[in-house]
CSV table of C-alpha atoms in Angstrom, one decimal:
chain,number,residue,atom,x,y,z
A,1,UNK,CA,-16.6,23.6,32.9
A,2,UNK,CA,-19.8,24.6,31.2
A,3,UNK,CA,-21.5,23.2,28.1
A,4,UNK,CA,-24.4,25.0,26.5
A,5,UNK,CA,-27.0,23.5,24.3
A,6,UNK,CA,-25.4,25.2,21.3
A,7,UNK,CA,-22.0,23.7,22.2
A,8,UNK,CA,-23.5,20.3,22.4
A,9,UNK,CA,-25.2,20.6,19.0
A,10,UNK,CA,-22.0,21.9,17.4
A,11,UNK,CA,-20.0,19.0,18.9
A,12,UNK,CA,-22.5,16.4,17.7
A,13,UNK,CA,-22.4,17.8,14.2
A,14,UNK,CA,-18.6,17.6,14.2
A,15,UNK,CA,-18.7,13.9,14.9
A,16,UNK,CA,-18.3,11.3,12.1
A,17,UNK,CA,-21.6,10.7,10.4
A,18,UNK,CA,-22.1,7.2,12.0
A,19,UNK,CA,-21.7,8.6,15.5
A,20,UNK,CA,-24.2,11.5,15.2
A,21,UNK,CA,-27.1,9.5,16.6
A,22,UNK,CA,-27.6,7.1,19.5
A,23,UNK,CA,-27.1,3.4,19.1
A,24,UNK,CA,-30.1,1.2,18.5
A,25,UNK,CA,-32.1,0.9,21.7
A,26,UNK,CA,-30.2,3.8,23.4
A,27,UNK,CA,-32.2,6.6,25.0
A,28,UNK,CA,-31.7,9.9,23.1
A,29,UNK,CA,-31.7,12.0,26.3
A,30,UNK,CA,-29.2,9.7,28.0
A,31,UNK,CA,-27.0,9.7,24.9
A,32,UNK,CA,-26.9,13.5,24.8
A,33,UNK,CA,-26.3,13.7,28.5
A,34,UNK,CA,-23.3,11.3,28.3
A,35,UNK,CA,-21.8,13.4,25.4
A,36,UNK,CA,-22.3,16.6,27.4
A,37,UNK,CA,-20.7,15.0,30.5
A,38,UNK,CA,-17.7,14.0,28.4
A,39,UNK,CA,-17.4,17.5,27.1
A,40,UNK,CA,-17.4,18.9,30.6
A,41,UNK,CA,-14.8,16.4,31.7
A,42,UNK,CA,-12.6,17.3,28.7
A,43,UNK,CA,-12.8,20.9,29.7
A,44,UNK,CA,-11.8,20.1,33.3
A,45,UNK,CA,-8.8,18.0,32.1
A,46,UNK,CA,-7.7,20.8,29.7
A,47,UNK,CA,-7.9,23.3,32.6
A,48,UNK,CA,-5.8,21.0,34.7
A,49,UNK,CA,-3.4,20.6,31.8
A,50,UNK,CA,-3.0,24.3,31.4
A,51,UNK,CA,-2.2,24.6,35.2
A,52,UNK,CA,0.7,22.2,34.5
A,53,UNK,CA,2.2,24.5,31.8
A,54,UNK,CA,5.3,25.0,33.9
A,55,UNK,CA,6.0,21.3,34.2
A,56,UNK,CA,9.0,19.9,32.2
A,57,UNK,CA,7.9,18.5,28.8
A,58,UNK,CA,4.5,20.3,28.7
A,59,UNK,CA,5.4,22.6,25.9
A,60,UNK,CA,7.0,19.7,23.9
A,61,UNK,CA,3.9,17.6,24.1
A,62,UNK,CA,1.6,20.4,23.1
A,63,UNK,CA,3.9,21.4,20.3
A,64,UNK,CA,4.1,17.8,19.0
A,65,UNK,CA,0.3,17.5,19.0
A,66,UNK,CA,0.1,20.7,16.9
A,67,UNK,CA,2.8,19.5,14.5
A,68,UNK,CA,1.0,16.2,14.1
A,69,UNK,CA,-2.1,18.0,13.1
A,70,UNK,CA,-0.1,20.1,10.6
A,71,UNK,CA,1.5,17.0,9.2
A,72,UNK,CA,-1.9,15.4,8.6
A,73,UNK,CA,-3.1,18.6,6.9
A,74,UNK,CA,0.0,18.7,4.7
A,75,UNK,CA,-0.5,15.0,3.8
A,76,UNK,CA,-4.2,15.6,2.9
A,77,UNK,CA,-3.2,18.5,0.7
A,78,UNK,CA,-0.3,16.8,-1.1
A,79,UNK,CA,-1.6,13.2,-1.3
A,80,UNK,CA,-5.2,12.5,-0.2
A,81,UNK,CA,-6.7,15.3,-2.3
A,82,UNK,CA,-5.1,13.8,-5.4
A,83,UNK,CA,-6.6,10.4,-5.0
A,84,UNK,CA,-9.4,10.0,-7.5
A,85,UNK,CA,-10.8,6.6,-8.2
A,86,UNK,CA,-13.6,6.9,-10.8
A,87,UNK,CA,-16.4,4.4,-11.6
A,88,UNK,CA,-14.7,3.4,-14.9
A,89,UNK,CA,-11.5,2.4,-13.1
A,90,UNK,CA,-13.4,0.4,-10.5
A,91,UNK,CA,-15.4,-1.5,-13.2
A,92,UNK,CA,-12.2,-2.1,-15.3
A,93,UNK,CA,-10.4,-3.7,-12.3
A,94,UNK,CA,-13.5,-5.9,-11.6
A,95,UNK,CA,-13.6,-7.0,-15.3
A,96,UNK,CA,-9.9,-7.6,-15.5
A,97,UNK,CA,-9.6,-9.7,-12.3
A,98,UNK,CA,-12.5,-12.2,-12.4
A,99,UNK,CA,-10.6,-14.8,-10.3
A,100,UNK,CA,-10.6,-12.4,-7.3
A,101,UNK,CA,-14.4,-12.1,-7.2
A,102,UNK,CA,-15.4,-15.7,-7.5
A,103,UNK,CA,-14.4,-19.2,-8.6
A,104,UNK,CA,-15.7,-22.0,-10.7
A,105,UNK,CA,-16.5,-25.4,-9.2
A,106,UNK,CA,-13.5,-26.5,-7.1
A,107,UNK,CA,-12.3,-29.4,-5.0
A,108,UNK,CA,-10.3,-29.3,-1.8
A,109,UNK,CA,-7.7,-32.0,-2.3
A,110,UNK,CA,-5.1,-33.8,-0.2
A,111,UNK,CA,-2.6,-36.5,-1.1
A,112,UNK,CA,0.1,-38.9,0.3
A,113,UNK,CA,3.0,-39.2,-2.1
A,114,UNK,CA,5.7,-41.8,-2.3
A,115,UNK,CA,8.6,-40.7,-4.4
A,116,UNK,CA,10.2,-43.2,-6.8
A,117,UNK,CA,13.0,-42.3,-9.2
A,118,UNK,CA,12.2,-42.4,-13.0
A,119,UNK,CA,15.0,-44.9,-13.4
A,120,UNK,CA,14.2,-47.0,-10.3
A,121,UNK,CA,14.5,-50.8,-10.7
A,122,UNK,CA,11.2,-52.7,-11.0
A,123,UNK,CA,11.6,-54.3,-7.6
A,124,UNK,CA,11.9,-50.9,-5.9
A,125,UNK,CA,8.8,-49.6,-7.7
A,126,UNK,CA,6.9,-52.7,-6.8
A,127,UNK,CA,7.9,-52.3,-3.2
A,128,UNK,CA,6.8,-48.7,-3.1
A,129,UNK,CA,3.4,-49.7,-4.6
A,130,UNK,CA,2.9,-52.4,-1.9
A,131,UNK,CA,3.6,-49.8,0.8
A,132,UNK,CA,1.0,-47.5,-0.6
A,133,UNK,CA,-1.5,-50.3,-1.0
A,134,UNK,CA,-1.0,-51.1,2.7
A,135,UNK,CA,-1.5,-47.4,3.6
A,136,UNK,CA,-4.7,-47.2,1.6
A,137,UNK,CA,-6.0,-50.3,3.4
A,138,UNK,CA,-5.2,-48.5,6.8
A,139,UNK,CA,-7.1,-45.4,5.6
A,140,UNK,CA,-10.1,-47.5,4.7
A,141,UNK,CA,-10.0,-49.1,8.1
A,142,UNK,CA,-10.2,-45.6,9.7
A,143,UNK,CA,-6.6,-44.3,10.0
A,144,UNK,CA,-6.3,-40.5,10.1
A,145,UNK,CA,-5.2,-39.3,6.6
A,146,UNK,CA,-3.4,-36.2,8.0
A,147,UNK,CA,-1.4,-38.3,10.5
A,148,UNK,CA,-0.2,-40.7,7.7
A,149,UNK,CA,0.6,-37.8,5.4
A,150,UNK,CA,2.8,-36.1,8.1
A,151,UNK,CA,4.7,-39.3,8.8
A,152,UNK,CA,5.0,-40.9,5.4
A,153,UNK,CA,4.4,-38.5,2.5
A,154,UNK,CA,7.4,-37.4,0.5
A,155,UNK,CA,5.6,-34.2,-0.6
A,156,UNK,CA,6.2,-30.7,0.7
A,157,UNK,CA,2.6,-30.8,1.7
A,158,UNK,CA,3.3,-33.4,4.4
A,159,UNK,CA,3.4,-30.8,7.2
A,160,UNK,CA,0.0,-29.6,6.1
A,161,UNK,CA,-1.5,-33.1,6.5
A,162,UNK,CA,-1.2,-33.5,2.7
A,163,UNK,CA,-3.4,-30.5,1.8
A,164,UNK,CA,-2.7,-29.4,-1.8
A,165,UNK,CA,-5.4,-26.8,-1.6
A,166,UNK,CA,-8.4,-25.8,-3.7
A,167,UNK,CA,-8.2,-26.7,-7.3
A,168,UNK,CA,-10.4,-25.8,-10.3
A,169,UNK,CA,-10.8,-28.1,-13.3
A,170,UNK,CA,-7.7,-28.1,-15.5
A,171,UNK,CA,-5.2,-27.6,-12.7
A,172,UNK,CA,-3.9,-31.2,-12.8
A,173,UNK,CA,-2.6,-33.5,-15.5
A,174,UNK,CA,-5.6,-34.7,-17.6
A,175,UNK,CA,-5.2,-38.3,-16.5
A,176,UNK,CA,-5.3,-37.3,-12.8
A,177,UNK,CA,-8.2,-34.9,-13.4
A,178,UNK,CA,-10.3,-37.8,-14.7
A,179,UNK,CA,-9.7,-39.7,-11.4
A,180,UNK,CA,-9.8,-37.1,-8.6
A,181,UNK,CA,-12.9,-35.3,-9.9
A,182,UNK,CA,-14.8,-38.5,-9.7
A,183,UNK,CA,-13.9,-39.2,-6.0
A,184,UNK,CA,-16.7,-38.5,-3.6
A,185,UNK,CA,-16.4,-36.1,-0.7
A,186,UNK,CA,-14.3,-37.7,2.1
A,187,UNK,CA,-13.3,-40.6,0.0
A,188,UNK,CA,-9.9,-41.8,-1.4
A,189,UNK,CA,-8.6,-42.6,-4.8
A,190,UNK,CA,-6.9,-45.9,-5.6
A,191,UNK,CA,-3.1,-45.9,-5.5
A,192,UNK,CA,-2.2,-43.9,-8.6
A,193,UNK,CA,1.2,-44.4,-10.4
A,194,UNK,CA,3.0,-41.5,-12.1
A,195,UNK,CA,6.5,-41.4,-13.6
A,196,UNK,CA,7.9,-40.0,-10.4
A,197,UNK,CA,6.1,-42.1,-7.8
A,198,UNK,CA,2.7,-43.1,-6.3
A,199,UNK,CA,-0.2,-41.0,-4.9
A,200,UNK,CA,-3.2,-41.6,-2.8
A,201,UNK,CA,-5.7,-38.7,-3.1
A,202,UNK,CA,-8.4,-37.6,-0.7
A,203,UNK,CA,-11.1,-35.2,-1.7
A,204,UNK,CA,-12.2,-33.2,1.3
A,205,UNK,CA,-15.2,-31.6,-0.4
A,206,UNK,CA,-16.5,-30.1,-3.7
A,207,UNK,CA,-17.1,-26.3,-3.6
A,208,UNK,CA,-19.9,-25.0,-5.7
A,209,UNK,CA,-19.2,-22.2,-8.2
A,210,UNK,CA,-19.2,-18.7,-6.5
A,211,UNK,CA,-19.4,-15.2,-8.0
A,212,UNK,CA,-19.5,-11.8,-6.3
A,213,UNK,CA,-21.5,-9.1,-8.1
A,214,UNK,CA,-19.8,-5.8,-9.0
A,215,UNK,CA,-22.0,-3.9,-6.5
A,216,UNK,CA,-21.0,-6.2,-3.7
A,217,UNK,CA,-17.3,-6.0,-4.7
A,218,UNK,CA,-17.2,-2.3,-5.4
A,219,UNK,CA,-16.3,-1.1,-1.8
A,220,UNK,CA,-13.5,-3.7,-1.6
A,221,UNK,CA,-12.1,-2.7,-5.0
A,222,UNK,CA,-12.3,1.0,-4.0
A,223,UNK,CA,-10.3,0.4,-0.8
A,224,UNK,CA,-7.7,-1.6,-2.6
A,225,UNK,CA,-7.2,0.9,-5.5
A,226,UNK,CA,-7.2,3.8,-3.0
A,227,UNK,CA,-4.5,2.1,-0.9
A,228,UNK,CA,-2.4,1.4,-4.1
A,229,UNK,CA,-2.8,5.0,-5.3
A,230,UNK,CA,-1.9,6.4,-1.9
A,231,UNK,CA,1.3,4.3,-1.8
A,232,UNK,CA,2.3,5.5,-5.2
A,233,UNK,CA,1.6,9.1,-4.5
A,234,UNK,CA,3.5,8.9,-1.2
A,235,UNK,CA,6.6,7.7,-3.0
A,236,UNK,CA,6.3,10.4,-5.5
A,237,UNK,CA,5.8,13.2,-2.9
A,238,UNK,CA,8.5,11.8,-0.7
A,239,UNK,CA,11.1,12.0,-3.5
A,240,UNK,CA,9.9,15.5,-4.6
A,241,UNK,CA,10.1,16.9,-1.1
A,242,UNK,CA,13.6,15.4,-0.7
A,243,UNK,CA,14.7,17.2,-3.8
A,244,UNK,CA,13.0,20.5,-3.0
A,245,UNK,CA,14.2,20.6,0.6
A,246,UNK,CA,17.7,19.2,-0.3
A,247,UNK,CA,17.4,17.0,2.8
A,248,UNK,CA,20.0,14.4,3.6
A,249,UNK,CA,18.5,10.8,3.5
A,250,UNK,CA,20.8,7.8,3.7
A,251,UNK,CA,18.8,4.7,4.6
A,252,UNK,CA,21.6,2.5,3.0
A,253,UNK,CA,23.7,3.1,6.2
A,254,UNK,CA,21.3,0.8,8.1
A,255,UNK,CA,22.8,-2.1,6.2
A,256,UNK,CA,26.4,-0.9,6.2
A,257,UNK,CA,29.1,-3.2,7.5
A,258,UNK,CA,30.7,-2.3,9.7
A,259,UNK,CA,27.9,-0.4,11.4
A,260,UNK,CA,28.3,3.4,11.4
A,261,UNK,CA,28.7,5.4,14.6
A,262,UNK,CA,25.5,6.1,16.6
A,263,UNK,CA,25.7,9.8,15.9
A,264,UNK,CA,25.9,9.3,12.1
A,265,UNK,CA,22.9,11.1,10.5
A,266,UNK,CA,20.5,9.0,8.4
A,267,UNK,CA,18.1,12.0,7.8
A,268,UNK,CA,18.8,15.6,8.2
A,269,UNK,CA,16.7,18.7,7.4
A,270,UNK,CA,17.6,21.9,9.2
A,271,UNK,CA,17.4,21.3,12.9
A,272,UNK,CA,15.6,17.9,12.4
A,273,UNK,CA,17.9,14.9,12.4
A,274,UNK,CA,17.5,11.2,12.8
A,275,UNK,CA,20.7,9.2,13.5
A,276,UNK,CA,21.8,5.6,13.6
A,277,UNK,CA,21.4,5.8,17.4
A,278,UNK,CA,17.8,6.9,17.1
A,279,UNK,CA,17.0,3.8,14.9
A,280,UNK,CA,18.8,1.5,17.3
A,281,UNK,CA,16.8,3.0,20.1
A,282,UNK,CA,13.6,2.2,18.1
A,283,UNK,CA,14.7,-1.4,17.5
A,284,UNK,CA,15.3,-1.9,21.2
A,285,UNK,CA,12.1,-0.2,22.5
A,286,UNK,CA,9.4,-2.2,20.7
A,287,UNK,CA,8.4,-5.9,20.8
A,288,UNK,CA,9.9,-8.2,18.2
A,289,UNK,CA,6.5,-8.8,16.5
A,290,UNK,CA,6.0,-5.1,16.1
A,291,UNK,CA,9.5,-4.8,14.6
A,292,UNK,CA,8.5,-7.3,12.0
A,293,UNK,CA,5.4,-5.3,11.1
A,294,UNK,CA,7.4,-2.0,10.9
A,295,UNK,CA,11.1,-2.8,10.3
A,296,UNK,CA,13.8,-0.1,10.9
A,297,UNK,CA,13.8,0.9,7.2
A,298,UNK,CA,10.0,1.6,7.2
A,299,UNK,CA,10.2,3.4,10.5
A,300,UNK,CA,13.0,5.7,9.2
A,301,UNK,CA,11.1,6.4,5.9
A,302,UNK,CA,7.9,7.3,7.9
A,303,UNK,CA,9.9,9.6,10.3
A,304,UNK,CA,11.6,11.3,7.3
A,305,UNK,CA,8.2,11.7,5.5
A,306,UNK,CA,6.7,13.4,8.5
A,307,UNK,CA,9.5,15.9,8.8
A,308,UNK,CA,9.3,16.6,5.0
A,309,UNK,CA,5.5,17.2,5.2
A,310,UNK,CA,6.1,19.5,8.2
A,311,UNK,CA,8.7,21.4,6.3
A,312,UNK,CA,6.4,21.8,3.3
A,313,UNK,CA,3.6,23.0,5.5
A,314,UNK,CA,5.8,25.7,7.0
A,315,UNK,CA,7.1,26.7,3.6
A,316,UNK,CA,3.6,27.2,2.3
A,317,UNK,CA,2.3,28.7,5.5
A,318,UNK,CA,-0.4,26.0,5.6
A,319,UNK,CA,-1.2,26.8,9.3
A,320,UNK,CA,-2.7,30.2,8.2
A,321,UNK,CA,-5.6,28.3,6.6
A,322,UNK,CA,-8.6,28.7,8.9
A,323,UNK,CA,-9.6,25.0,8.7
A,324,UNK,CA,-6.1,23.8,9.4
A,325,UNK,CA,-5.6,26.3,12.2
A,326,UNK,CA,-8.8,24.9,13.8
A,327,UNK,CA,-7.5,21.4,13.5
A,328,UNK,CA,-4.2,22.4,15.2
A,329,UNK,CA,-6.0,24.2,18.0
A,330,UNK,CA,-8.2,21.1,18.6
A,331,UNK,CA,-5.1,18.8,18.7
A,332,UNK,CA,-3.4,21.1,21.2
A,333,UNK,CA,-6.5,21.2,23.4
A,334,UNK,CA,-6.6,17.4,23.3
A,335,UNK,CA,-2.9,17.2,24.3
A,336,UNK,CA,-3.6,19.5,27.2
A,337,UNK,CA,-6.5,17.2,28.3
A,338,UNK,CA,-4.2,14.2,28.1
A,339,UNK,CA,-1.6,15.9,30.2
A,340,UNK,CA,-4.4,16.7,32.8
A,341,UNK,CA,-5.5,13.1,32.7
A,342,UNK,CA,-2.0,11.8,33.1
A,343,UNK,CA,-1.6,14.1,36.2
A,344,UNK,CA,-4.8,12.7,37.8
A,345,UNK,CA,-3.7,9.1,37.0
A,346,UNK,CA,-0.2,9.7,38.6
A,347,UNK,CA,-1.9,11.2,41.7
A,348,UNK,CA,-4.2,8.1,42.0
A,349,UNK,CA,-1.3,5.7,41.7
A,350,UNK,CA,0.7,7.6,44.3
A,351,UNK,CA,-2.3,7.4,46.7
A,352,UNK,CA,-2.7,3.7,46.1
A,353,UNK,CA,1.0,3.0,46.6
A,354,UNK,CA,1.2,5.0,49.8
A,355,UNK,CA,-2.0,3.3,51.2
A,356,UNK,CA,-0.7,-0.2,50.4
A,357,UNK,CA,-3.6,-0.8,48.0
A,358,UNK,CA,-1.3,-1.8,45.1
A,359,UNK,CA,0.7,-4.3,47.2
A,360,UNK,CA,-2.5,-5.8,48.6
A,361,UNK,CA,-3.8,-6.2,45.1
A,362,UNK,CA,-0.6,-8.0,44.0
A,363,UNK,CA,-0.7,-10.3,47.0
A,364,UNK,CA,-4.3,-11.3,46.1
A,365,UNK,CA,-3.6,-11.7,42.4
A,366,UNK,CA,0.1,-12.6,42.1
A,367,UNK,CA,-0.5,-15.5,39.7
A,368,UNK,CA,-1.7,-13.0,37.1
A,369,UNK,CA,1.8,-11.5,37.0
A,370,UNK,CA,3.8,-14.7,36.6
A,371,UNK,CA,5.1,-16.0,33.3
A,372,UNK,CA,7.3,-19.0,32.4
A,373,UNK,CA,10.8,-18.5,31.1
A,374,UNK,CA,10.5,-17.1,27.6
A,375,UNK,CA,12.9,-16.7,24.7
A,376,UNK,CA,13.0,-14.2,21.9
A,377,UNK,CA,13.7,-16.2,18.7
A,378,UNK,CA,15.0,-15.1,15.4
A,379,UNK,CA,15.7,-17.4,12.4
A,380,UNK,CA,16.8,-17.4,8.9
């Protein structure tokens, strides 16, 4: 491959703004040379990829890369271009949600709670008080508050070592407020009786009032409102494209009992179809934690949205736009480079397998490839 000075300048200008200059302390000439070398390597990989055009799957990978670029362009036109968050909206959100951008003086509070029924006999209530007095004595002698809370507290906070959380003034009953706000950091209250039992409170620390100025909060507000607006527009566009395309979309079948046949369509638009079997394959192909992040319903909705965006792009001949055509061409070139890189990687692996290098590496590092018996756990 060959990279001219003009090619290099054009490529640098196409980079995101934050990457158009060397990092602090990096030599300018070395930075430019590394970029040029990367461009030459990319050309070589694309050339290798083009040589593999006759290989099975080549055309599909290049086509899918181009379609992905077209989907992104369609989404930008239908959704991203309509997201407008003005200064007035940002300021209004800031003014309407003061608790999100600061807090008044607060305490971080824990407690140990002994439940006693409102209609308990006096002897039972006296016995509970004695137990709590003994526990307070142990705390003052150095016992760990969290350990005692886990073992003895009747509160739902027991598994959190008694942690109630951060509280502002006015969060508790006035009688309790007067007590806990006068407990020093790291100290304990006396045993406090309430109609439903006894408490020992511990104040971890007092937190000074905190406030974030609008200018410091502005970027965070902008990201949040943009995300919310995008989600709303995506739902609107999704439904509109479903209606316009008259596509079949039946996500309710995922919850049907008995389960439908594997070839039952969940989404269908022209030649594009996603079946129950496709969703089952998705569920089986990814780790459990990723399935929690993107459950089957979300995956199906995203897949359907992509096919609808592609349909719309074709209906409106979006690919004829010069900028979009350039993005598609760039995506297809990158796909060819990845195909070339995969080819080189496969050749290297074959060489190392045939030479025994992989087996030798395993023998020297076998402990890195061992794991204990593991279980995949689900629970309700």
